[in-house]
Amino acid sequence: MKFFADTADIDDIRDLAETGLIDGVTTNPSLVAKTGRDFKETVREICAIIDGPVSAEVTATDAAGMIAEGRLLAAIADNVAVKVPLTWDGLKACRALAQGGTQVNVTLCFSANQALLAAKAGASFVSPFIGRLDDIALDGMELIGEIRAIFDNYEALTTEILAASIRSPNHVKQAALLGADVATIPPSVIRGLVKHPLTDKGLDAFLADWKKTGQSIA
Ligand code: E4P
């Protein structure tokens, strides 16, 4: 499973990139607003740090506007994936941008049929939002399972399932169990994946016993 960092914060991206565990980045207008920084400059900086796809979202709502914005964003760096919303116009823009050789991430996906449309429109990624479905008492993971089952029925559907709106380590595990190709994960949750109380307890015990030997390795 690929891990994308779900943030526009450069310091977080630099720190996470050092682990070698990050295969891409996703941003959205809300994440960009949180940084208070210039959008295109931020995308350029992220693309220089991360080799994999960096999603940058259009803000126009009509197909022509999305295509024009998408081309501008794609020109920032080779690894920009243009993010378009899962609307009728978004699907038209997805088709046009994908045909022009741009990677497209179709976002705000909340149903299996929407994911099927994104795949048919040539998206490189479709982003089902797990947490936001859970927020309204629906089952985000059920959606991941449905999309996986549908895509696996048809060899021609090569769009990657990018599990988004992930809120917890358990979301990451469930998405991996269900075969999501990618999980885009907030930095705090990525860091949380490594934590286990028995790891800390075990390490403390090993270090205490090692101290008793009076030895040093280096
Ligand atoms: C990423 O592509 C999405 O925009 C993001 O995961 C949404 O997460 P949220 O529902 O926590 O805002």
Short mmCIF file of C-alpha atoms and ligand atoms in Angstrom, two decimals:
data_model
loop_
_atom_site.label_atom_id
_atom_site.label_comp_id
_atom_site.label_asym_id
_atom_site.label_seq_id
_atom_site.Cartn_x
_atom_site.Cartn_y
_atom_site.Cartn_z
CA MET A 1 0.00 0.00 0.00
CA LYS A 2 1.28 3.47 -0.87
CA PHE A 3 1.23 6.19 1.79
CA PHE A 4 0.50 9.78 0.81
CA ALA A 5 0.82 12.59 3.35
CA ASP A 6 -2.48 14.48 3.61
CA THR A 7 -1.12 17.95 4.30
CA ALA A 8 0.21 21.14 2.73
CA ASP A 9 2.58 21.81 5.62
CA ILE A 10 6.13 21.87 4.25
CA ASP A 11 7.83 21.19 7.60
CA ASP A 12 5.69 18.10 8.14
CA ILE A 13 6.33 16.92 4.57
CA ARG A 14 10.11 17.35 4.95
CA ASP A 15 10.11 15.45 8.23
CA LEU A 16 7.96 12.61 6.88
CA ALA A 17 9.95 12.41 3.63
CA GLU A 18 13.09 11.65 5.64
CA THR A 19 11.59 8.31 6.65
CA GLY A 20 11.35 7.24 3.00
CA LEU A 21 7.82 6.02 3.77
CA ILE A 22 5.94 8.70 1.85
CA ASP A 23 4.99 7.97 -1.76
CA GLY A 24 3.06 11.16 -2.49
CA VAL A 25 1.13 14.09 -1.02
CA THR A 26 -2.46 15.28 -1.21
CA THR A 27 -3.53 18.85 -0.60
CA ASN A 28 -6.95 20.46 -0.75
CA PRO A 29 -8.10 24.09 -0.49
CA SER A 30 -8.77 23.74 3.25
CA LEU A 31 -5.27 22.38 3.92
CA VAL A 32 -3.74 25.15 1.80
CA ALA A 33 -5.79 27.81 3.67
CA LYS A 34 -4.44 26.43 6.96
CA THR A 35 -0.85 27.16 5.89
CA GLY A 36 -1.61 30.79 4.98
CA ARG A 37 0.92 30.43 2.13
CA ASP A 38 0.81 30.95 -1.64
CA PHE A 39 -0.79 27.87 -3.21
CA LYS A 40 1.32 27.47 -6.35
CA GLU A 41 4.57 28.20 -4.51
CA THR A 42 3.64 25.60 -1.89
CA VAL A 43 2.86 22.99 -4.56
CA ARG A 44 6.19 23.72 -6.28
CA GLU A 45 8.06 23.25 -3.01
CA ILE A 46 6.27 19.99 -2.17
CA CYS A 47 6.95 18.62 -5.67
CA ALA A 48 10.66 19.27 -5.17
CA ILE A 49 10.67 17.30 -1.90
CA ILE A 50 8.50 14.35 -2.94
CA ASP A 51 9.11 12.29 -6.10
CA GLY A 52 5.60 10.79 -6.23
CA PRO A 53 2.26 12.39 -7.14
CA VAL A 54 1.36 15.65 -5.41
CA SER A 55 -2.36 16.43 -5.64
CA ALA A 56 -3.28 20.06 -6.23
CA GLU A 57 -6.97 20.87 -6.42
CA VAL A 58 -8.74 23.13 -8.90
CA THR A 59 -11.27 25.63 -7.57
CA ALA A 60 -13.25 26.38 -10.73
CA THR A 61 -16.56 24.51 -10.89
CA ASP A 62 -17.17 24.44 -14.65
CA ALA A 63 -15.33 22.02 -16.94
CA ALA A 64 -13.56 24.67 -19.02
CA GLY A 65 -12.39 26.50 -15.89
CA MET A 66 -11.19 23.26 -14.28
CA ILE A 67 -9.28 22.30 -17.43
CA ALA A 68 -7.61 25.72 -17.62
CA GLU A 69 -6.67 25.67 -13.91
CA GLY A 70 -5.61 22.03 -14.17
CA ARG A 71 -3.20 22.84 -17.00
CA LEU A 72 -1.68 25.68 -14.96
CA LEU A 73 -1.24 23.40 -11.95
CA ALA A 74 0.18 20.56 -14.08
CA ALA A 75 2.76 22.97 -15.49
CA ILE A 76 4.21 23.53 -12.00
CA ALA A 77 5.99 20.14 -11.97
CA ASP A 78 5.89 16.75 -13.67
CA ASN A 79 4.58 15.05 -10.53
CA VAL A 80 1.50 17.23 -10.03
CA ALA A 81 -1.74 15.25 -9.98
CA VAL A 82 -4.63 17.60 -10.67
CA LYS A 83 -7.49 17.12 -8.26
CA VAL A 84 -11.03 17.68 -9.56
CA PRO A 85 -14.31 17.18 -7.70
CA LEU A 86 -16.61 14.29 -8.50
CA THR A 87 -19.18 16.32 -10.40
CA TRP A 88 -20.41 16.09 -13.99
CA ASP A 89 -18.07 18.92 -14.98
CA GLY A 90 -15.27 17.37 -12.94
CA LEU A 91 -15.60 14.16 -14.96
CA LYS A 92 -15.40 16.12 -18.24
CA ALA A 93 -12.30 17.92 -16.97
CA CYS A 94 -10.82 14.61 -15.79
CA ARG A 95 -11.22 13.11 -19.26
CA ALA A 96 -9.66 16.12 -21.00
CA LEU A 97 -6.72 16.44 -18.58
CA ALA A 98 -6.05 12.69 -18.56
CA GLN A 99 -6.09 12.60 -22.36
CA GLY A 100 -3.48 15.37 -22.30
CA GLY A 101 -1.23 13.14 -20.18
CA THR A 102 -1.93 14.71 -16.78
CA GLN A 103 -2.52 12.53 -13.71
CA VAL A 104 -5.95 13.28 -12.26
CA ASN A 105 -7.21 12.57 -8.76
CA VAL A 106 -11.02 12.69 -8.64
CA THR A 107 -11.94 13.76 -5.15
CA LEU A 108 -15.02 13.95 -2.91
CA CYS A 109 -16.13 10.43 -3.83
CA PHE A 110 -18.89 9.08 -1.61
CA SER A 111 -20.38 6.21 -3.66
CA ALA A 112 -19.24 3.22 -5.68
CA ASN A 113 -21.03 4.51 -8.78
CA GLN A 114 -19.16 7.79 -8.52
CA ALA A 115 -15.88 5.84 -8.34
CA LEU A 116 -16.87 3.85 -11.42
CA LEU A 117 -17.51 7.10 -13.32
CA ALA A 118 -14.12 8.49 -12.27
CA ALA A 119 -12.38 5.34 -13.49
CA LYS A 120 -14.22 5.47 -16.80
CA ALA A 121 -13.23 9.14 -17.15
CA GLY A 122 -9.57 8.12 -17.00
CA ALA A 123 -8.67 9.15 -13.45
CA SER A 124 -5.32 7.98 -12.11
CA PHE A 125 -6.79 8.11 -8.60
CA VAL A 126 -10.24 8.22 -7.08
CA SER A 127 -10.55 9.45 -3.50
CA PRO A 128 -13.35 7.92 -1.41
CA PHE A 129 -13.70 9.91 1.84
CA ILE A 130 -13.90 7.43 4.71
CA GLY A 131 -14.06 9.74 7.72
CA ARG A 132 -16.73 12.03 6.32
CA LEU A 133 -19.00 9.02 5.69
CA ASP A 134 -18.36 7.76 9.22
CA ASP A 135 -19.17 11.28 10.48
CA ILE A 136 -22.75 10.93 9.19
CA ALA A 137 -23.14 7.40 10.58
CA LEU A 138 -22.47 5.63 7.26
CA ASP A 139 -19.66 3.13 6.75
CA GLY A 140 -16.64 4.55 4.91
CA MET A 141 -14.90 1.19 4.85
CA GLU A 142 -17.86 -0.48 3.20
CA LEU A 143 -17.37 1.95 0.32
CA ILE A 144 -13.67 1.03 -0.03
CA GLY A 145 -14.66 -2.65 -0.17
CA GLU A 146 -17.33 -2.02 -2.81
CA ILE A 147 -15.02 -0.02 -5.05
CA ARG A 148 -12.26 -2.65 -4.73
CA ALA A 149 -14.72 -5.40 -5.68
CA ILE A 150 -15.98 -3.46 -8.72
CA PHE A 151 -12.54 -2.48 -10.00
CA ASP A 152 -11.34 -6.07 -9.57
CA ASN A 153 -14.16 -7.23 -11.86
CA TYR A 154 -12.76 -5.29 -14.84
CA GLU A 155 -9.13 -5.37 -15.94
CA ALA A 156 -9.60 -2.14 -17.88
CA LEU A 157 -10.33 -0.18 -14.68
CA THR A 158 -6.82 0.71 -13.58
CA THR A 159 -7.67 3.75 -11.44
CA GLU A 160 -6.03 3.52 -8.03
CA ILE A 161 -8.26 3.64 -4.96
CA LEU A 162 -6.92 6.43 -2.77
CA ALA A 163 -8.51 6.09 0.66
CA ALA A 164 -8.96 9.66 1.93
CA SER A 165 -10.40 11.42 4.95
CA ILE A 166 -8.52 9.00 7.16
CA ARG A 167 -8.74 9.89 10.82
CA SER A 168 -7.10 7.05 12.75
CA PRO A 169 -4.56 4.21 12.58
CA ASN A 170 -7.51 1.82 12.50
CA HIS A 171 -8.72 3.46 9.27
CA VAL A 172 -5.29 2.79 7.75
CA LYS A 173 -5.37 -0.89 8.77
CA GLN A 174 -8.92 -1.41 7.52
CA ALA A 175 -8.19 0.29 4.19
CA ALA A 176 -5.10 -1.91 3.74
CA LEU A 177 -7.08 -5.05 4.60
CA LEU A 178 -9.66 -4.10 1.98
CA GLY A 179 -7.03 -3.53 -0.71
CA ALA A 180 -7.02 0.26 -1.14
CA ASP A 181 -4.03 1.06 -3.35
CA VAL A 182 -3.14 4.24 -1.47
CA ALA A 183 -4.02 5.81 1.86
CA THR A 184 -3.62 9.55 2.24
CA ILE A 185 -2.99 10.12 5.90
CA PRO A 186 -2.64 13.23 8.11
CA PRO A 187 0.92 13.54 9.55
CA SER A 188 -0.26 12.97 13.15
CA VAL A 189 -1.90 9.68 12.15
CA ILE A 190 1.18 8.56 10.18
CA ARG A 191 3.29 9.16 13.28
CA GLY A 192 0.70 7.38 15.39
CA LEU A 193 1.07 4.19 13.31
CA VAL A 194 4.41 3.39 14.94
CA LYS A 195 3.11 3.60 18.50
CA HIS A 196 2.44 0.57 20.66
CA PRO A 197 2.70 0.57 24.47
CA LEU A 198 4.32 -2.87 24.49
CA THR A 199 7.05 -1.61 22.14
CA ASP A 200 7.87 1.22 24.59
CA LYS A 201 7.66 -1.11 27.59
CA GLY A 202 9.80 -3.77 25.91
CA LEU A 203 12.44 -1.23 24.88
CA ASP A 204 12.63 0.20 28.42
CA ALA A 205 13.18 -3.32 29.80
CA PHE A 206 15.86 -4.17 27.21
CA LEU A 207 17.71 -0.92 27.91
CA ALA A 208 17.55 -1.44 31.67
CA ASP A 209 18.95 -4.99 31.34
CA TRP A 210 21.63 -3.82 28.91
CA LYS A 211 22.77 -1.18 31.41
CA LYS A 212 23.34 -3.97 33.97
CA THR A 213 25.85 -5.67 31.63
CA GLY A 214 28.08 -2.58 31.74
CA GLN A 215 28.87 -3.11 28.03
CA SER A 216 28.70 -0.72 25.06
CA ILE A 217 28.45 -1.63 21.39
CA ALA A 218 30.30 1.34 19.92
C1 E4P B 1 -7.54 14.31 0.67
O1 E4P B 1 -7.36 14.19 -0.52
C2 E4P B 1 -8.80 14.81 1.23
O2 E4P B 1 -9.06 16.10 0.80
C3 E4P B 1 -8.73 14.72 2.74
O3 E4P B 1 -8.30 13.41 3.09
C4 E4P B 1 -10.03 15.07 3.42
O4 E4P B 1 -9.93 14.77 4.80
P1 E4P B 1 -10.96 15.34 5.86
O5 E4P B 1 -12.29 14.72 5.60
O6 E4P B 1 -10.39 14.91 7.19
O7 E4P B 1 -10.98 16.83 5.69
#
